[in-house]
PDB file of C-alpha atoms in Angstrom:
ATOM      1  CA  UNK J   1     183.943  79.411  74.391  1.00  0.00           C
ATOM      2  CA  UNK J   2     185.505  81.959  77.246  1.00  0.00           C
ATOM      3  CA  UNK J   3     183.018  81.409  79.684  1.00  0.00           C
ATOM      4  CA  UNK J   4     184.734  83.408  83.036  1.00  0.00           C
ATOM      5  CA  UNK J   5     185.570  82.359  86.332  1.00  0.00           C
ATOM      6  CA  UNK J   6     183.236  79.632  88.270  1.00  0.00           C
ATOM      7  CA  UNK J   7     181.257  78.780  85.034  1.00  0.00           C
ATOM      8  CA  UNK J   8     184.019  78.418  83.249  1.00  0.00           C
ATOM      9  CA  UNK J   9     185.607  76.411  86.031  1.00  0.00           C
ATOM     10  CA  UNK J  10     182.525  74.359  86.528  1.00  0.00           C
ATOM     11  CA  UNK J  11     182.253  73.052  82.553  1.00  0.00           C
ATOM     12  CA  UNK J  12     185.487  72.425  82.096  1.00  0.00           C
ATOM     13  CA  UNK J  13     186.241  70.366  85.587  1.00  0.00           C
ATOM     14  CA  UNK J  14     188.531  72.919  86.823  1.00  0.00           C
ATOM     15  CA  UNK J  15     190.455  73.414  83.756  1.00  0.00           C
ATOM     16  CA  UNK J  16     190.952  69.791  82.366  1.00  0.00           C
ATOM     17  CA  UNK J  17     188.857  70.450  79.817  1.00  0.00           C
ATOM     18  CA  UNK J  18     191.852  72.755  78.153  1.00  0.00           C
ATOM     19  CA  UNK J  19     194.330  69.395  78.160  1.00  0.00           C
ATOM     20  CA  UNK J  20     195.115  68.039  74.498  1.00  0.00           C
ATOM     21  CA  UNK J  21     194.056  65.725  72.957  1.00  0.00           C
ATOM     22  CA  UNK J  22     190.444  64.680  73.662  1.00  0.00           C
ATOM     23  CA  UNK J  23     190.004  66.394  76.299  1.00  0.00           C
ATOM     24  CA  UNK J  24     186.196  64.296  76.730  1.00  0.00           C
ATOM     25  CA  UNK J  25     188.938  61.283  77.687  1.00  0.00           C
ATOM     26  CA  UNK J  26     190.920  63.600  80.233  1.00  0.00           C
ATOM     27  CA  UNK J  27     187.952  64.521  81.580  1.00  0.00           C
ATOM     28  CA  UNK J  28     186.256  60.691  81.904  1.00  0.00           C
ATOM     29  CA  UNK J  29     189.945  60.125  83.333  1.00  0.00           C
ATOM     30  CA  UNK J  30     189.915  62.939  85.944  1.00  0.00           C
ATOM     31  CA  UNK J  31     187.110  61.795  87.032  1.00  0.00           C
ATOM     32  CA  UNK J  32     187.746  57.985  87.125  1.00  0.00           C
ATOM     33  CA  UNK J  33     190.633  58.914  89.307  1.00  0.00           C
ATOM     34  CA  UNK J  34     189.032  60.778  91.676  1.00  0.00           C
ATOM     35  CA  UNK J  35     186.515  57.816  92.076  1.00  0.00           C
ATOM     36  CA  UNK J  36     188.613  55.551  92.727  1.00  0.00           C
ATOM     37  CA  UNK J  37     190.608  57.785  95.292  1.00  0.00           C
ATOM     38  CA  UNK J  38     187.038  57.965  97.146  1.00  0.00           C
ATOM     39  CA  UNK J  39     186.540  54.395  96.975  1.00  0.00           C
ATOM     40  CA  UNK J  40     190.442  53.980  98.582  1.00  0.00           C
ATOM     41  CA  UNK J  41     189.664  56.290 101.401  1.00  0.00           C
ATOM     42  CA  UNK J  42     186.260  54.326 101.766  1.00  0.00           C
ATOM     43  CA  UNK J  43     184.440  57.610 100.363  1.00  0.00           C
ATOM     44  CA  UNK J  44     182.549  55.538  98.120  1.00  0.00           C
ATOM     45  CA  UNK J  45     179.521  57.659  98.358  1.00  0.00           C
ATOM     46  CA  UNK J  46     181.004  60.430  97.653  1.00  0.00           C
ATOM     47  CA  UNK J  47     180.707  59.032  93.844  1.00  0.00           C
ATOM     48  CA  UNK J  48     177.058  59.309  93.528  1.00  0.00           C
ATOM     49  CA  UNK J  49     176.604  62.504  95.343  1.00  0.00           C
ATOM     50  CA  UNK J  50     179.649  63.602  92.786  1.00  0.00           C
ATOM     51  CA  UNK J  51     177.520  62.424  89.662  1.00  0.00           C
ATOM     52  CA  UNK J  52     174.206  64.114  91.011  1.00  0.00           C
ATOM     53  CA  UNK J  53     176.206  67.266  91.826  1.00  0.00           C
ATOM     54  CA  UNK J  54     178.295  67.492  88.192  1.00  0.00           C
ATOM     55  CA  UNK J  55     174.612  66.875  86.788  1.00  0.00           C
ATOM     56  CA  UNK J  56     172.925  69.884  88.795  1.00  0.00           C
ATOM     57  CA  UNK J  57     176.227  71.921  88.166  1.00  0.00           C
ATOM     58  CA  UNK J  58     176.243  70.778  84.585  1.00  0.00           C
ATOM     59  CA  UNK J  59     172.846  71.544  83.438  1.00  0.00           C
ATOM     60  CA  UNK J  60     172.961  74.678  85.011  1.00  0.00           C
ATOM     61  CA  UNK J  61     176.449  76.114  83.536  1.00  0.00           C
ATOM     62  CA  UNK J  62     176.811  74.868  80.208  1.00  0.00           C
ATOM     63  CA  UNK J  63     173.766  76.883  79.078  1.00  0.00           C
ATOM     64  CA  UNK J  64     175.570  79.997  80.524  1.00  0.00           C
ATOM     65  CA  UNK J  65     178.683  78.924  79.257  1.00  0.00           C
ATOM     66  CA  UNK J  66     177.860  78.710  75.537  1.00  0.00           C
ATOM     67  CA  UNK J  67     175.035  81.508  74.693  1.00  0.00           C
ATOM     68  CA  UNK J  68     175.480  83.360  72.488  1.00  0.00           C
ATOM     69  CA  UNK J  69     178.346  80.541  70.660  1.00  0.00           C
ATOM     70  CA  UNK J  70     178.076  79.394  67.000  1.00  0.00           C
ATOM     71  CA  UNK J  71     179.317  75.873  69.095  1.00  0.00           C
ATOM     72  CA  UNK J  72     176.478  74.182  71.134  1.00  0.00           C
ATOM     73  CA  UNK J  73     179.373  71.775  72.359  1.00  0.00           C
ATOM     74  CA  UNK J  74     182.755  73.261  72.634  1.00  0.00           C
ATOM     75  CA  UNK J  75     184.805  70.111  73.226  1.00  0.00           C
ATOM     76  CA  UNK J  76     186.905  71.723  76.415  1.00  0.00           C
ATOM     77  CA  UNK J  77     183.697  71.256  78.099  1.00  0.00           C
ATOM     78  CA  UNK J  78     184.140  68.034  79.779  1.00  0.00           C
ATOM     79  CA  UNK J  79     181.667  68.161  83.155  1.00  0.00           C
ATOM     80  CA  UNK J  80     179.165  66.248  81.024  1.00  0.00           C
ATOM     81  CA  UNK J  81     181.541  63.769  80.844  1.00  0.00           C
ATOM     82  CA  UNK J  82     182.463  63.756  84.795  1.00  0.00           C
ATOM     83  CA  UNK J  83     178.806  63.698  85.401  1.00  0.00           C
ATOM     84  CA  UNK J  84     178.288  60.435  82.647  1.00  0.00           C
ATOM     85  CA  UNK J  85     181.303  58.664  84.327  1.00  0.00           C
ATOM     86  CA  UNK J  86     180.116  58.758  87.955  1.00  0.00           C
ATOM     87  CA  UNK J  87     176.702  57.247  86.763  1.00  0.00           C
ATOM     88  CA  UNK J  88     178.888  54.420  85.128  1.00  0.00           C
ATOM     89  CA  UNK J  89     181.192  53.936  88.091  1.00  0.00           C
ATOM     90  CA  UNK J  90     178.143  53.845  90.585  1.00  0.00           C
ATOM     91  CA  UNK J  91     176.594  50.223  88.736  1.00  0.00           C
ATOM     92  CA  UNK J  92     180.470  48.978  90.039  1.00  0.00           C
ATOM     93  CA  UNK J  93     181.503  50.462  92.956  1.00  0.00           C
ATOM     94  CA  UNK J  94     178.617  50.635  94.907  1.00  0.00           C
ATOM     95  CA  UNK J  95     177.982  46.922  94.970  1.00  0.00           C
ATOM     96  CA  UNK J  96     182.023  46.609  95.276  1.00  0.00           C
ATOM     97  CA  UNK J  97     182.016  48.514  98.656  1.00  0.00           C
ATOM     98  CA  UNK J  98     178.665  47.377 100.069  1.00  0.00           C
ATOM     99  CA  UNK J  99     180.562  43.304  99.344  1.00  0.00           C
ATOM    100  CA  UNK J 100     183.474  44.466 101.511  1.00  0.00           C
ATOM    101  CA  UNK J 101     186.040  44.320  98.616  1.00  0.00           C
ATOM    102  CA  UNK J 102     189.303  46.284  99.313  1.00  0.00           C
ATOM    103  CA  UNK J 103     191.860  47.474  96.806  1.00  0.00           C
ATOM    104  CA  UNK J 104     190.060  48.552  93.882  1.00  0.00           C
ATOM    105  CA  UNK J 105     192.805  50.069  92.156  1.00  0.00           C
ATOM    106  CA  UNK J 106     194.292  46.996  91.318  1.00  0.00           C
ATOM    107  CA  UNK J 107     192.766  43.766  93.409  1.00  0.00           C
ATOM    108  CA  UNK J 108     189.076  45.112  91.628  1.00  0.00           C
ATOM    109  CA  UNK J 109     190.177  46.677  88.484  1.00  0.00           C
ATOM    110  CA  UNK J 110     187.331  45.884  86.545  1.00  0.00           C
ATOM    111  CA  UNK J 111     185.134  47.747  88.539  1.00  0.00           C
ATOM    112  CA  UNK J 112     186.591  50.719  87.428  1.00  0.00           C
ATOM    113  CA  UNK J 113     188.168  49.877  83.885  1.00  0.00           C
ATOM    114  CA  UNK J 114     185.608  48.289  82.097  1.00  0.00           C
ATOM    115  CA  UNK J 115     182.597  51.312  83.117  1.00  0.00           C
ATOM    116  CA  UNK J 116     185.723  53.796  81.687  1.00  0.00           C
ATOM    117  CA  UNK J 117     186.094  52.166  78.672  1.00  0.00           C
ATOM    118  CA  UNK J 118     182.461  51.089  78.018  1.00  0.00           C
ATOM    119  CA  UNK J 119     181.550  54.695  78.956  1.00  0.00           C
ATOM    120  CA  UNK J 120     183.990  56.124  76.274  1.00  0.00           C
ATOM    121  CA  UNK J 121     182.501  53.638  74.020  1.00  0.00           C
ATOM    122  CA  UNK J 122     179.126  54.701  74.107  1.00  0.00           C
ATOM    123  CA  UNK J 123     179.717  58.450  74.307  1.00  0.00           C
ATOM    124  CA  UNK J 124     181.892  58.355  70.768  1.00  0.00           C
ATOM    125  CA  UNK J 125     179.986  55.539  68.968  1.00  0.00           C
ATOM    126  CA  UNK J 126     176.854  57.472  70.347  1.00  0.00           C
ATOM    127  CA  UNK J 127     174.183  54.323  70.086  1.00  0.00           C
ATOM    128  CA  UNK J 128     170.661  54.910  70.277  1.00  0.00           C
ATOM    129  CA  UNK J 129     169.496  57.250  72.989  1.00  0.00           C
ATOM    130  CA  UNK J 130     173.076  58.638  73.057  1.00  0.00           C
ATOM    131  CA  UNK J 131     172.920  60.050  69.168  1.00  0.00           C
ATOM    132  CA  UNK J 132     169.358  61.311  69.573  1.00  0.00           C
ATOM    133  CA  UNK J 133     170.106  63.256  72.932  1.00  0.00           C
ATOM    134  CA  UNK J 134     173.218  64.324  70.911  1.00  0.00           C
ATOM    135  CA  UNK J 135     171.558  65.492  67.892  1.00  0.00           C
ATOM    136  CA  UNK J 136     169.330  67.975  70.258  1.00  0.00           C
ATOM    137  CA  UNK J 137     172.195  70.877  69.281  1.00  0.00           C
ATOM    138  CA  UNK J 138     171.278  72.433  72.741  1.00  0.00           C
ATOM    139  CA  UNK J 139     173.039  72.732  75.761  1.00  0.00           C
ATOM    140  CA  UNK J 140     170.341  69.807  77.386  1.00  0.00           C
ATOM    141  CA  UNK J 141     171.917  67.646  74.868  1.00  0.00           C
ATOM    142  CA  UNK J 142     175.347  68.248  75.980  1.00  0.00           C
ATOM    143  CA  UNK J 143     174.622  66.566  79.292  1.00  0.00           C
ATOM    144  CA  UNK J 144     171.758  64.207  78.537  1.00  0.00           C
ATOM    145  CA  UNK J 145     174.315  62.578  75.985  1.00  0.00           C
ATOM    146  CA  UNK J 146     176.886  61.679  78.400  1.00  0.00           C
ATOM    147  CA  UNK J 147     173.910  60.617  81.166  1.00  0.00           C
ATOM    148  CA  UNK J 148     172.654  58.098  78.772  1.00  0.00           C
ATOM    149  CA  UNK J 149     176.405  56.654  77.924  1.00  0.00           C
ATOM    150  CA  UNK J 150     177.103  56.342  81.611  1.00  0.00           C
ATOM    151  CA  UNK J 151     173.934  54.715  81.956  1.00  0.00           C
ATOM    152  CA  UNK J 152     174.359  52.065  79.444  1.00  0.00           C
ATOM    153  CA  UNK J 153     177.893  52.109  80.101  1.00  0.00           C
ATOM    154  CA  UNK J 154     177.226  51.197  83.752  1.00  0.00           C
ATOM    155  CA  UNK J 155     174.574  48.492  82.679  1.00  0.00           C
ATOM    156  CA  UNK J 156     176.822  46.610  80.819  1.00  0.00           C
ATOM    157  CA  UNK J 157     179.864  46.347  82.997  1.00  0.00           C
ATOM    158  CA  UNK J 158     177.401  44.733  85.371  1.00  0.00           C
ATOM    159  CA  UNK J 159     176.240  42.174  83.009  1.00  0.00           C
ATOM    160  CA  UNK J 160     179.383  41.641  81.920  1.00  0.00           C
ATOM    161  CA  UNK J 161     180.323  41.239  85.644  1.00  0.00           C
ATOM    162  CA  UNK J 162     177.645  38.778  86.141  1.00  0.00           C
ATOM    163  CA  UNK J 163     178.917  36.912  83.261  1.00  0.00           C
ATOM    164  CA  UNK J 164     182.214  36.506  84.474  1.00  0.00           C
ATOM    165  CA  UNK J 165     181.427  35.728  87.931  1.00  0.00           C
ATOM    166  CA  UNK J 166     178.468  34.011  87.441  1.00  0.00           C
ATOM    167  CA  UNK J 167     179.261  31.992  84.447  1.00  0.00           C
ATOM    168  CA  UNK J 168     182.899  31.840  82.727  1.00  0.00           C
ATOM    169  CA  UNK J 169     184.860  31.771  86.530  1.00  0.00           C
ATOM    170  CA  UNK J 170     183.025  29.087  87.504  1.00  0.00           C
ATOM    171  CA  UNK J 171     183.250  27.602  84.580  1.00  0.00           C
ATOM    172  CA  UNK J 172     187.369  27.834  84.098  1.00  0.00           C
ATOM    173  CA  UNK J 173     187.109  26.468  87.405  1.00  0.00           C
ATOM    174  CA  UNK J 174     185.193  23.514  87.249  1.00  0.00           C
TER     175      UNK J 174
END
């Protein structure tokens, strides 16, 4: 894939798409940074407008970016993955901010650790939903994929949030 200038800018997140190795990870990385930069700077909803805007922007390059391509998912294209990461980081942050907590990067590092990892999870393992959006072979797929791994990714980090909090913490300190 060569896609030129903004489309090619756009799918792979302004070029992190071209770092080595698994460049799906840099990109779920880039963007988990930049969250929690927003959340720092008490941006917060910055992240959800960021995951509806990589979506829009998403579904709208990647078709450009691969026609005509033998590959229907180059892997330098990583804004399916930005897009997929936001969704997880929303089920966290959002509830995070609207509590009042302060210092996410390290106080609350849950909030952002466990939708990161539970996003990567889902979007290699490719469960369910995932695999069958994946097995499309289109350039839908490429972004539905990643939407349905952020969603179950952000899903679980809240049950496993209400687990801890609501269960084994009290528990430990009973």
């Amino acid at each position: 894939m060569s896609a030129p200038g903004l489309i090619g800018a756009i799918v792979t997140f302004g070029g992190v798409g071209h770092l080595r190795p698994a460049p799906g990870t840099w990109g779920s990385l880039a963007a988990v940074a930049l969250a929690v930069l927003a959340y720092e700077l008490g941006w917060v909803l910055l992240v959800p407008l960021g995951a509806v805007l990589a979506t829009i922007l998403g579904f709208w390059a990647i078709p450009r970016a691969i026609a005509g391509s033998q590959d229907q998912d180059p892997s330098e294209i990583v804004i399916d993955e930005v897009a997929g990461q936001w969704l997880a980081l929303c089920f966290t942050l959002l509830p995070l901010w609207w509590h009042g907590v302060e210092g996410l990067l390290f106080g609350a590092w849950p909030g952002w650790v466990m939708p990161f990892v539970l996003f990567r999870l889902f979007d290699i393992w490719k469960p369910w939903l995932v695999g069958r959006a994946d097995r499309r072979g289109d350039a839908a797929g490429v972004m539905i994929d990643d939407l349905w791994a952020g969603l179950f990714a952000g899903i679980v980090s809240v049950i496993m949030a209400g687990l801890y909090h609501g269960v084994l913490q009290p528990w430990l300190q009973g």
